[in-house]
Tab-separated table of C-alpha atoms and ligand atoms in Angstrom:
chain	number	residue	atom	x	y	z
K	1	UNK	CA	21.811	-18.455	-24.374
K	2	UNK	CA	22.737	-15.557	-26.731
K	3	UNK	CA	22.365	-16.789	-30.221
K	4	UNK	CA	24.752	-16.169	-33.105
K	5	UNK	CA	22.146	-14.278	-34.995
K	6	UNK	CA	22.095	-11.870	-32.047
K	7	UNK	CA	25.950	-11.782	-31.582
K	8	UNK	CA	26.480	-10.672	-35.142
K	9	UNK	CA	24.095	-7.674	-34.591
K	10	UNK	CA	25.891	-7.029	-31.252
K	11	UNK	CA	29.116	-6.672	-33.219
K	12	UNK	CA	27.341	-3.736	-35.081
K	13	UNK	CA	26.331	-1.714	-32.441
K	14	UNK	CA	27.736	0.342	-29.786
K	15	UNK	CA	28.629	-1.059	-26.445
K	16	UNK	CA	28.171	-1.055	-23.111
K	17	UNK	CA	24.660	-2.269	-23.687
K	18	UNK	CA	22.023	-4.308	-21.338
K	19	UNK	CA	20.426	-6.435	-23.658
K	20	UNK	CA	17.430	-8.023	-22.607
K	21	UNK	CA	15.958	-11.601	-23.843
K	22	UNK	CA	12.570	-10.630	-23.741
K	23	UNK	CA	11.206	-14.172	-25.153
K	24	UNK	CA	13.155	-15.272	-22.056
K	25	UNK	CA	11.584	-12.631	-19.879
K	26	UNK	CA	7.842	-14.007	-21.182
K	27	UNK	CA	8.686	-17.512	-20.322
K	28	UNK	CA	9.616	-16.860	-16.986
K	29	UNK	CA	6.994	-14.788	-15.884
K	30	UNK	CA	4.459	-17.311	-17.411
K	31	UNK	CA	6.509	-20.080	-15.465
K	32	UNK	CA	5.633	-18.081	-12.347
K	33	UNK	CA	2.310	-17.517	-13.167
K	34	UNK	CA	1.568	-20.834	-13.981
K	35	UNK	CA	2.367	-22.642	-11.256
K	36	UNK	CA	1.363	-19.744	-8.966
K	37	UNK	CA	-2.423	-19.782	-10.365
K	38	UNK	CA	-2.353	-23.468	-9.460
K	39	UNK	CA	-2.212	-22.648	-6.110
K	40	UNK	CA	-4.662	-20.030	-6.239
K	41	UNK	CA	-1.581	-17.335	-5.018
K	42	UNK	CA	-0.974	-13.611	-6.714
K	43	UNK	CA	2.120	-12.395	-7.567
K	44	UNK	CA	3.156	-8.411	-7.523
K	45	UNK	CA	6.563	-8.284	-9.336
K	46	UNK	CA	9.246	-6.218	-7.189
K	47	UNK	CA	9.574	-3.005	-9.354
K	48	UNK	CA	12.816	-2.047	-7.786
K	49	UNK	CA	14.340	-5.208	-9.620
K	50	UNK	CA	14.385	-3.891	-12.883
K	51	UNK	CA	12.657	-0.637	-13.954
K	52	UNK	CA	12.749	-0.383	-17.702
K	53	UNK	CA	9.514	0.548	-19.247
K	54	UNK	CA	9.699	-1.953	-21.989
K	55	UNK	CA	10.149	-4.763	-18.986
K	56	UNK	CA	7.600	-3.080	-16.714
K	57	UNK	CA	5.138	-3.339	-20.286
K	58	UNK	CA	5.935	-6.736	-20.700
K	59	UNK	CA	5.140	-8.010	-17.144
K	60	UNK	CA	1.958	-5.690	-16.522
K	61	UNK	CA	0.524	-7.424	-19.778
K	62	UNK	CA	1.167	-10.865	-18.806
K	63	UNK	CA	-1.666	-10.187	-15.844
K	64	UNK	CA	1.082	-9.645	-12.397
K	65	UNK	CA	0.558	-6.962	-9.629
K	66	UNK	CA	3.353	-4.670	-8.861
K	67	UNK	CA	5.119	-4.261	-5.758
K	68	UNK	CA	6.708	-0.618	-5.575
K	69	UNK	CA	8.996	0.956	-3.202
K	70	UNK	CA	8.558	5.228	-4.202
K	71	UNK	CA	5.639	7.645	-5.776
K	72	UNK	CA	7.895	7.218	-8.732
K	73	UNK	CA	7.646	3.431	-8.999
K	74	UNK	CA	4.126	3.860	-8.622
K	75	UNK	CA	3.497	6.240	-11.767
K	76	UNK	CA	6.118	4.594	-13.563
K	77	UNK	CA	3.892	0.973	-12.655
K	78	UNK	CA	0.599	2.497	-13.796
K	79	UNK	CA	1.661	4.618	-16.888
K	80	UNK	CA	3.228	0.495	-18.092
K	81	UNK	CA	-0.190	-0.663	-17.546
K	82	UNK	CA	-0.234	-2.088	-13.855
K	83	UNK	CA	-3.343	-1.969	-12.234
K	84	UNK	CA	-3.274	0.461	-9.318
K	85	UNK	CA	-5.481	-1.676	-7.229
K	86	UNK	CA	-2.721	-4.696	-7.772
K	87	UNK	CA	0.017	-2.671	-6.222
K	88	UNK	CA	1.905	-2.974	-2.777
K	89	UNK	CA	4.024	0.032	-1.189
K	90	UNK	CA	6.598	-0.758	1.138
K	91	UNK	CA	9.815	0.982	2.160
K	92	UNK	CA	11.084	2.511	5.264
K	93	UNK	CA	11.134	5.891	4.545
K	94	UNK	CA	7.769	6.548	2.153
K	95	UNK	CA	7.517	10.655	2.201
K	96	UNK	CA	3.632	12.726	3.124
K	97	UNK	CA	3.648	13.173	-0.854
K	98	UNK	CA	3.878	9.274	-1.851
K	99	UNK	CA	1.195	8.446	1.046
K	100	UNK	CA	-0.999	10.683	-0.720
K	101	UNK	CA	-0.136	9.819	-4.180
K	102	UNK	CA	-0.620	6.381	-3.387
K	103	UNK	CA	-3.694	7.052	-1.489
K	104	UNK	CA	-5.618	9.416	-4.525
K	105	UNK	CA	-4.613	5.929	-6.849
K	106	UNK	CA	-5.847	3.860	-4.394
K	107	UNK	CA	-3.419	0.914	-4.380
K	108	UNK	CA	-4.298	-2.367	-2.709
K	109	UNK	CA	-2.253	-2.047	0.070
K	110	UNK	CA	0.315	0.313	1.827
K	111	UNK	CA	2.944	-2.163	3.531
K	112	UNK	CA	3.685	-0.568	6.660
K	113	UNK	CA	7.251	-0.425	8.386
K	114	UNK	CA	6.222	1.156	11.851
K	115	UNK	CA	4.341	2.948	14.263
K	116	UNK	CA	5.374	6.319	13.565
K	117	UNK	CA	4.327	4.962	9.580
K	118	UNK	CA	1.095	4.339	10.046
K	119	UNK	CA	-0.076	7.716	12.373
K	120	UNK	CA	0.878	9.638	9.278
K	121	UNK	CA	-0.661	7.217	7.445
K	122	UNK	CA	-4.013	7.813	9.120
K	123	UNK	CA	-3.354	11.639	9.516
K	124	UNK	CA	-2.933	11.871	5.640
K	125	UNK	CA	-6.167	9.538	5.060
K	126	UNK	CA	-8.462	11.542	7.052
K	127	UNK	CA	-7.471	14.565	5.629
K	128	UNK	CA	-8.043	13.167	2.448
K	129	UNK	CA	-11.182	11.077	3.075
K	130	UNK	CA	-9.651	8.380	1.467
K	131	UNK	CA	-9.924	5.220	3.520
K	132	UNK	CA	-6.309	3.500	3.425
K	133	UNK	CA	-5.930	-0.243	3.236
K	134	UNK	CA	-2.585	-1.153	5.051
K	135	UNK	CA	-0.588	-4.710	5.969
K	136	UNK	CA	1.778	-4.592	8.790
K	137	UNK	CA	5.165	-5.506	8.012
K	138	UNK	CA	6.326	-7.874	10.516
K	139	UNK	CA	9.972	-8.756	10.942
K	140	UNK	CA	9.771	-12.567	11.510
K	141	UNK	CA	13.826	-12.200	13.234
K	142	UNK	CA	14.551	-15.135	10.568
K	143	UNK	CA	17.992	-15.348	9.302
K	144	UNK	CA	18.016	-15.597	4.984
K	145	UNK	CA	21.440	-17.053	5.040
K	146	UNK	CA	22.320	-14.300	2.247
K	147	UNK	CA	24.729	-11.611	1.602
K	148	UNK	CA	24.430	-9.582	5.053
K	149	UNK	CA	23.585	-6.540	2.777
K	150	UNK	CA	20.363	-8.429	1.525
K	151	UNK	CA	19.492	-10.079	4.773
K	152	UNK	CA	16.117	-8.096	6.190
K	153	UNK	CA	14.418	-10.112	8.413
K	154	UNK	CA	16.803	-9.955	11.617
K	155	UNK	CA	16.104	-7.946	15.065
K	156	UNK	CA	18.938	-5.935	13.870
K	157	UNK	CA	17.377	-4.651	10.619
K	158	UNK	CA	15.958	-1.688	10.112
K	159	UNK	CA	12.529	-3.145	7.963
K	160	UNK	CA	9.434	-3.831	9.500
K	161	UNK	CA	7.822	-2.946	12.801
K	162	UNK	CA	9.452	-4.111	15.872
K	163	UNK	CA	7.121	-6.680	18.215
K	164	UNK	CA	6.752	-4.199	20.984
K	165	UNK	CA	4.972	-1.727	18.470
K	166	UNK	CA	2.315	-4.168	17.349
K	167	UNK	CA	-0.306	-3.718	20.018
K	168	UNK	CA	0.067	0.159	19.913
K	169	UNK	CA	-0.611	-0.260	16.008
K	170	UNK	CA	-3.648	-2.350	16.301
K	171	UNK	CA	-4.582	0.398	18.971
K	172	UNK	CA	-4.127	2.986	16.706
K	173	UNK	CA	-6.017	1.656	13.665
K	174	UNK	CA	-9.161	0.596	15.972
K	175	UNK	CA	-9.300	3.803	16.737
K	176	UNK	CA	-8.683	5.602	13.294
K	177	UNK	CA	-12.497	6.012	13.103
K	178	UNK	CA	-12.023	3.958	9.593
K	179	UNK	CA	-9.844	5.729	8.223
K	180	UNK	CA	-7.350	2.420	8.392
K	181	UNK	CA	-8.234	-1.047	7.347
K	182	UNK	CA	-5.983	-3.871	8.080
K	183	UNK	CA	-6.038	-5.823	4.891
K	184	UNK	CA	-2.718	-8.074	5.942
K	185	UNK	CA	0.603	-9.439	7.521
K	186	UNK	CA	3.462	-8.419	5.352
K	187	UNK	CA	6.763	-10.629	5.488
K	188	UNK	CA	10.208	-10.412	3.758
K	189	UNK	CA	13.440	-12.014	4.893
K	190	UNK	CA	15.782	-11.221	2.266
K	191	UNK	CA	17.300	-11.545	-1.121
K	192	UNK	CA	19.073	-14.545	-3.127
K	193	UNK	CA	17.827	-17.371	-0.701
K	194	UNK	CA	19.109	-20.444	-2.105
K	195	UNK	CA	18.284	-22.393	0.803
K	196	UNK	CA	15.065	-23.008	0.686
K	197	UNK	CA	14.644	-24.309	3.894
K	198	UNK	CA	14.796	-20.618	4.954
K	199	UNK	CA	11.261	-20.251	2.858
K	200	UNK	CA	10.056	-23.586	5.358
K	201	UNK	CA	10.959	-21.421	8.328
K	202	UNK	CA	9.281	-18.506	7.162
K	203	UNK	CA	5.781	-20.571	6.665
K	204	UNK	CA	5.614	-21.271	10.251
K	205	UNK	CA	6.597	-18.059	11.703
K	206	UNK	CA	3.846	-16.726	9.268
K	207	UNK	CA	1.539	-19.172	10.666
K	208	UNK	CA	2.551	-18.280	13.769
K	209	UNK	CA	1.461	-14.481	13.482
K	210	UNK	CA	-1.468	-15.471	11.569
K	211	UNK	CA	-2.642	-16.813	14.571
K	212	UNK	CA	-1.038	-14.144	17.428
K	213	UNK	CA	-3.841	-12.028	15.040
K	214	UNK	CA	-6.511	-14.110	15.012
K	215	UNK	CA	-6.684	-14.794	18.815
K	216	UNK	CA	-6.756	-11.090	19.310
K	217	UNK	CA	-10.014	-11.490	17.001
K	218	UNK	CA	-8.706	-10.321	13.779
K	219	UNK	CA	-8.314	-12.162	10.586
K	220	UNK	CA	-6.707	-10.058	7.586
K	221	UNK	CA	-7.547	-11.474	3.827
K	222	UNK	CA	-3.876	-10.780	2.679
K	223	UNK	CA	-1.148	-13.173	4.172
K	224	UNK	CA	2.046	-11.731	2.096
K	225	UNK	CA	5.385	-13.548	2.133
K	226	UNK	CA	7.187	-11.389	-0.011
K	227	UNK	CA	10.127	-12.404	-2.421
K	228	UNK	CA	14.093	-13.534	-2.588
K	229	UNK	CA	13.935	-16.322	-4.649
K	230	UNK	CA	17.817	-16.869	-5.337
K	231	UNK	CA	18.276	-17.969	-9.100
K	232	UNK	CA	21.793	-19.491	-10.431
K	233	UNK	CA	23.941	-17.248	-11.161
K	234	UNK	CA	26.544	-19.706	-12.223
K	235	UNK	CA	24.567	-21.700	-14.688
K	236	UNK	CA	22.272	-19.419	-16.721
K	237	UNK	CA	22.123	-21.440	-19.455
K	238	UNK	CA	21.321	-24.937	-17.941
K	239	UNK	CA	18.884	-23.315	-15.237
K	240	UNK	CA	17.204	-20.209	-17.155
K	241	UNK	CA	14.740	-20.076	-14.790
K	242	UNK	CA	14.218	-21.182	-11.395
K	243	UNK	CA	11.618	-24.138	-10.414
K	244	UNK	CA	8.486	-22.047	-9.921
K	245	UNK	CA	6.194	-25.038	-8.834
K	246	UNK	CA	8.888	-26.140	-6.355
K	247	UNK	CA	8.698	-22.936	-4.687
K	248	UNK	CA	5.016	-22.521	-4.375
K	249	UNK	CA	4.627	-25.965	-3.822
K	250	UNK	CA	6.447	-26.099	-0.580
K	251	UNK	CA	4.276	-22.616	0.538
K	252	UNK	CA	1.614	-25.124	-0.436
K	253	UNK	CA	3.399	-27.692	2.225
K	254	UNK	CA	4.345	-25.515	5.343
K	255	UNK	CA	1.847	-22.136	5.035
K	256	UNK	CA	-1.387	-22.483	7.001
K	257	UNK	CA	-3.884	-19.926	5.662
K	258	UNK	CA	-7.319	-19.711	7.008
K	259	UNK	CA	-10.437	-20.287	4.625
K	260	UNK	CA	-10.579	-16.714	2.414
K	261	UNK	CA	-6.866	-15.757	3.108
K	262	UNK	CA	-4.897	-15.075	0.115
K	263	UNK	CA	-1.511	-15.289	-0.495
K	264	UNK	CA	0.398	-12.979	-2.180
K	265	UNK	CA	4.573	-12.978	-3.280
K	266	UNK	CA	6.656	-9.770	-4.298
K	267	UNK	CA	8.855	-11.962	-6.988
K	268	UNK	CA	11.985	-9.571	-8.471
K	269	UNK	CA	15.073	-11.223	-9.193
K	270	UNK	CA	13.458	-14.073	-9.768
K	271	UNK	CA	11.772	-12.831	-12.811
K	272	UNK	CA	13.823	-10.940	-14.129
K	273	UNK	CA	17.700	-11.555	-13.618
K	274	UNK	CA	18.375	-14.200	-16.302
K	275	UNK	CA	16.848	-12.366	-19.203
K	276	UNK	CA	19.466	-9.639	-19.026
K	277	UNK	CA	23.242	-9.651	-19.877
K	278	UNK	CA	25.466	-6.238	-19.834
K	279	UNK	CA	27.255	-6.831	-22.869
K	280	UNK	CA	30.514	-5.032	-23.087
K	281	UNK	CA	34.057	-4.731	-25.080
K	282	UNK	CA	37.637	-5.647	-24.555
K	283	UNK	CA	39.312	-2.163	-24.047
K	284	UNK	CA	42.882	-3.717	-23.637
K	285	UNK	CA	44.347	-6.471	-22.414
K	286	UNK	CA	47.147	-5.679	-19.855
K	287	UNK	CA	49.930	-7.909	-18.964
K	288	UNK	CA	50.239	-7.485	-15.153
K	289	UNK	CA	52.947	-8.775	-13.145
K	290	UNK	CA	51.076	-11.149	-11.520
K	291	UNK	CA	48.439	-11.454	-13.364
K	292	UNK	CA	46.486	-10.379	-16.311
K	293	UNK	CA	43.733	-7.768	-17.189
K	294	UNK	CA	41.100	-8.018	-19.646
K	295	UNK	CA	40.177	-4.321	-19.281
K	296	UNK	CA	36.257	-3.480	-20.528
K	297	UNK	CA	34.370	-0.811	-21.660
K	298	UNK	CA	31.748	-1.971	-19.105
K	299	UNK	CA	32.448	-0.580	-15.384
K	300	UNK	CA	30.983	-0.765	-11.868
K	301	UNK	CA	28.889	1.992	-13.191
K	302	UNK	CA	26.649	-0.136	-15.383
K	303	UNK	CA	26.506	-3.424	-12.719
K	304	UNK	CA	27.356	-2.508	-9.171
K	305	UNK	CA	26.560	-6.257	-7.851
K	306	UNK	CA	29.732	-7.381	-8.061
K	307	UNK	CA	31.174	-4.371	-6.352
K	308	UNK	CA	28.969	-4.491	-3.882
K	309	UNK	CA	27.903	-7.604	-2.541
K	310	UNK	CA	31.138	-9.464	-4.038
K	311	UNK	CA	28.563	-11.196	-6.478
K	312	UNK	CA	29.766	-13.194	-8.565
K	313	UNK	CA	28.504	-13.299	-12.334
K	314	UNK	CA	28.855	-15.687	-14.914
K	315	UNK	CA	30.947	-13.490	-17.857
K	316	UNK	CA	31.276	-15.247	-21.151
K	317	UNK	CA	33.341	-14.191	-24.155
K	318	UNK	CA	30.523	-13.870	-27.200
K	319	UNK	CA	33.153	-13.438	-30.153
K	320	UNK	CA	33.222	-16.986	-32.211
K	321	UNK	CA	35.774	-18.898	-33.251
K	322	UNK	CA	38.373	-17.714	-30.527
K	323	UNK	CA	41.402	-19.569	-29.908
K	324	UNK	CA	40.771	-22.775	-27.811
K	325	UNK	CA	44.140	-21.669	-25.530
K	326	UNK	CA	42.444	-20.061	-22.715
K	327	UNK	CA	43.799	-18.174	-20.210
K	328	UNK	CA	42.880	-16.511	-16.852
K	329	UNK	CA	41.798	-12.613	-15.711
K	330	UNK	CA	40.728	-10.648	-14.042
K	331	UNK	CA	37.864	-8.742	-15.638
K	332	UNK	CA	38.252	-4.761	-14.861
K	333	UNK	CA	36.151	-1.942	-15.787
K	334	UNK	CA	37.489	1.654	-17.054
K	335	UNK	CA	36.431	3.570	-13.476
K	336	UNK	CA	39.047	4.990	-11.368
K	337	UNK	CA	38.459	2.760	-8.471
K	338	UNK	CA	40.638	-0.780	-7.611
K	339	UNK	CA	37.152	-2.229	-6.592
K	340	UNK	CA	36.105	-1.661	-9.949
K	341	UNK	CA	35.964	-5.812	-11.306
K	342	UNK	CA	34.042	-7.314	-12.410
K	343	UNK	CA	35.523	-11.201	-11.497
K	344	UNK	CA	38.674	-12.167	-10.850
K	345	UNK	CA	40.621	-15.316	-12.079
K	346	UNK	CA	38.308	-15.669	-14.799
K	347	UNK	CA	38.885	-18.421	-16.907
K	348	UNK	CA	38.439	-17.040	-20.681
K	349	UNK	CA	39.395	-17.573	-24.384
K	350	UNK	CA	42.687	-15.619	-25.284
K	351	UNK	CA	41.480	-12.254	-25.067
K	352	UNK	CA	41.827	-9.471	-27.911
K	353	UNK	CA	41.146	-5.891	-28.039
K	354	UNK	CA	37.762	-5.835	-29.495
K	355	UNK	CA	36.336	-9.145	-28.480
K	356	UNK	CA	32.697	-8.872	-27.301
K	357	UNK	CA	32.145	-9.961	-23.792
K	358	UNK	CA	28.919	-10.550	-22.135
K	359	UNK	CA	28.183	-10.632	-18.374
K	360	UNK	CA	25.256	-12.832	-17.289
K	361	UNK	CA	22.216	-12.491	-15.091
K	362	UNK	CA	22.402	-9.395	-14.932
K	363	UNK	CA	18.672	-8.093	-15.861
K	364	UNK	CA	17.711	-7.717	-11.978
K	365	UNK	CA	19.528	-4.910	-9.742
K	366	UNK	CA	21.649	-4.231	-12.940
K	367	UNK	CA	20.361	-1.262	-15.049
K	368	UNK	CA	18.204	0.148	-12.164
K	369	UNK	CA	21.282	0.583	-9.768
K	370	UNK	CA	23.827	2.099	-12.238
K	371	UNK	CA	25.255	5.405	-11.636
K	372	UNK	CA	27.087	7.960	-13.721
K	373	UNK	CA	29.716	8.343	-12.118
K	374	UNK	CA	32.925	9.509	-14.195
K	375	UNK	CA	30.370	10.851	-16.104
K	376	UNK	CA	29.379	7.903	-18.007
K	377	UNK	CA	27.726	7.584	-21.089
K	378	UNK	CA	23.502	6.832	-20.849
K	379	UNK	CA	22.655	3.158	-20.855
K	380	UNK	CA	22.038	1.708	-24.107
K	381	UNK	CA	19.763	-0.999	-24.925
K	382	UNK	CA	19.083	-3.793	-27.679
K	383	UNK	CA	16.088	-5.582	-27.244
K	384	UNK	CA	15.504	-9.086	-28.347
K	385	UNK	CA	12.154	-9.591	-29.438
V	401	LIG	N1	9.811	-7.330	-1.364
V	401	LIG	C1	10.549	-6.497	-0.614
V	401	LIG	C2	9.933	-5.845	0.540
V	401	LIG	C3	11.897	-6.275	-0.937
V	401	LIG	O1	12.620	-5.460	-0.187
V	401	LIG	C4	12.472	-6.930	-2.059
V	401	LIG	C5	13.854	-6.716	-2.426
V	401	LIG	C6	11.646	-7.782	-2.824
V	401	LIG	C7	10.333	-7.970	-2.436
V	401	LIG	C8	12.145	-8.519	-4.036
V	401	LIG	O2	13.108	-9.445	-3.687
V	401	LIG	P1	13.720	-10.447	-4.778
V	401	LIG	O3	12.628	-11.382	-5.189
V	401	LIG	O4	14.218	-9.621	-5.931
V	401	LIG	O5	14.813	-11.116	-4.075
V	401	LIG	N2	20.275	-5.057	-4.806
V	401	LIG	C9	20.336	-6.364	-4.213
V	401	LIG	C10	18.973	-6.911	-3.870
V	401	LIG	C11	18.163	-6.002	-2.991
V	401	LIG	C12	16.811	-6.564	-2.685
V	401	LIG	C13	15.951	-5.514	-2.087
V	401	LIG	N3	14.647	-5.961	-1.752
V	401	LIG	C14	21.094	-7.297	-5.167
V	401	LIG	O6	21.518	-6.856	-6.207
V	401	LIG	O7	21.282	-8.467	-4.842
């Protein structure tokens, strides 16, 4: 909820903006922690989600591990005061110069994606005589029903390493002469998984490679199921944040660690998506032929979710008192592209030039994936303390 107090100092200030609820922000990620701790499971928040240094400060000091995906996440992590021994590296693609960054800071774990991964890897750790601690990424082939573009845990996906490359990497770190030790089984099927059944499925194929391992005589102390925790985008208000102790609570049900194994989460969206709104202006309103435009000052360039993944977000007109005639549009941006809306049929208050429109849910995979193009102006910010 965006509070009158807070609307009238929008009105004074400058806008696109992403304005961030950070009382909001520190309820959730206590919510998360809280009913995480009561299982006994760690959490490393999904740094990709939302990058902003005042977030990143907010989350290190309420006790989380990071989960990064580039050297730059990394620094960025530690200089906002995550401890480099909390943090998880995954990605597909990590360059020789993040492997060694991320080797000299000594992170808990590098999440590997394949073979040809961890050789370098091992190369880069003997050189270095720095032993590396790794988890194998395993792609469980389980289907997130999500946006295809956010679905990772198919055969056909590029993430994680393929079955027929596991006993080659066990091979390979055996033989490393230490200079590889398997710490865990890394998992993650995808993003915005409402169904939680999905999570159930998960469980048991992680049980199920828990115990491919320890037949072959290993046992890892790091069982990591990742994130995708869908949130509701079309009811901010009513559910602010999602039901923490549900979700751990049926990990509780379904995952089957051994004695010692601990389980870890990479929680982004989760955390982070309701406390941020990109609040914007009414440019013009057009008069279409068949329909109207409410044309903003806010474009693809600040949120590309909607753009991209068709996503829909919950967009609210913040200006009081409006007219109770309402009227339907669709919601545009200023970029030269047709893709460029934002929602269409879009059931608003009669719209003026100059009315203050905010856009919901957008604090994950909102600031962090906006572009410049047009040549846009920087981001600006207003913080809610
Ligand atoms: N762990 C790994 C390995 C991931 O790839 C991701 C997200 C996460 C954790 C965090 O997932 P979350 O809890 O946020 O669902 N840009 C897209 C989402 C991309 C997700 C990428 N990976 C969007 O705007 O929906």
């Amino acid at each position: 909820m965006i509070s009158t107090t807070v609307i009238e100092q929008l009105k004074q200030v400058e806008t696109p903006l992403y304005y961030y609820d950070l009382p909001l922000l520190r309820a959730t990620v206590s919510a998360a922690q809280t009913a995480a701790d009561a299982f006994g499971y760690h959490i490393h928040y999904a740094v990709k989600a939302n990058n902003n240094p005042r977030i990143l400060h907010e989350i290190s000091t309420l006790g989380l591990g990071a989960d990064c995906v580039s050297g730059l996440e990394i620094e960025l992590a530690i200089a906002q005061g995550f401890q480099a021994k909390s943090i998880v590296f995954a990605g597909v693609g990590k360059t020789e110069k993040e492997i060694r960054l991320a080797l000299r800071q000594g992170i808990l774990a590098f999440n590997v994606e394949s073979l040809e991964e961890l050789r370098v890897i091992a190369i880069l750790a003997k050189e270095m005589k720095i032993r590396a601690s790794v988890a194998l990424r395993i792609n469980p082939n389980i289907d997130a029903n999500t946006h295809h573009y956010i679905t990772t845990g198919l055969d056909e996906n590029k993430f994680g390493i393929m079955m027929h490359e596991l006993e080659d990497c066990l091979a390979l770190i055996n033989s490393s002469e230490r200079a590889l030790t398997l710490v865990g089984l890394h998992f993650h099927i995808g993003s915005q998984i409402t169904d939680w059944n999905v999570f159930k499925q998960l469980c048991l194929k992680v049980n199920a490679w828990n115990n491919w391992f320890i037949e072959r005589g290993i046992e890892v102390p790091i069982l990591n199921v990742g994130g995708g925790v869908g949130i509701n985008y079309q009811d901010p208000d009513g559910e602010s944040i999602v039901n923490f102790s549900d979700f751990f609570g049926l990990f509780h049900r379904f995952l089957e660690p051994k004695p010692g194994q601990h389980i870890h989460f990479e929680l982004g969206r989760s955390l982070v998506a309701n406390c941020g709104s990109l609040i914007s202006r009414v440019l013009y309103v057009k008069r279409g032929v068949k329909k109207n435009f409410a044309i903003l000052d806010a474009g693809m360039t600040e949120l590309m979710r909607p753009v991209l993944y068709q996503a829909y977000h919950h967009i609210q007109c913040l200006t009081p008192n409006r007219p109770t005639a309402r009227e339907n549009y669709e919601v545009v941006g200023p970029i030269c592209e047709s893709s460029d809306c934002f929602g269409k049929q879009v059931e608003l208050p009669l719209l003026s030039r100059g009315d203050l429109i905010a856009i919901r849910s957008a604090g994950a995979y909102g600031e962090v994936m906006a572009s410049r193009y047009n040549l846009r102006q920087p981001l600006q910010f207003y913080f809610q303390e």
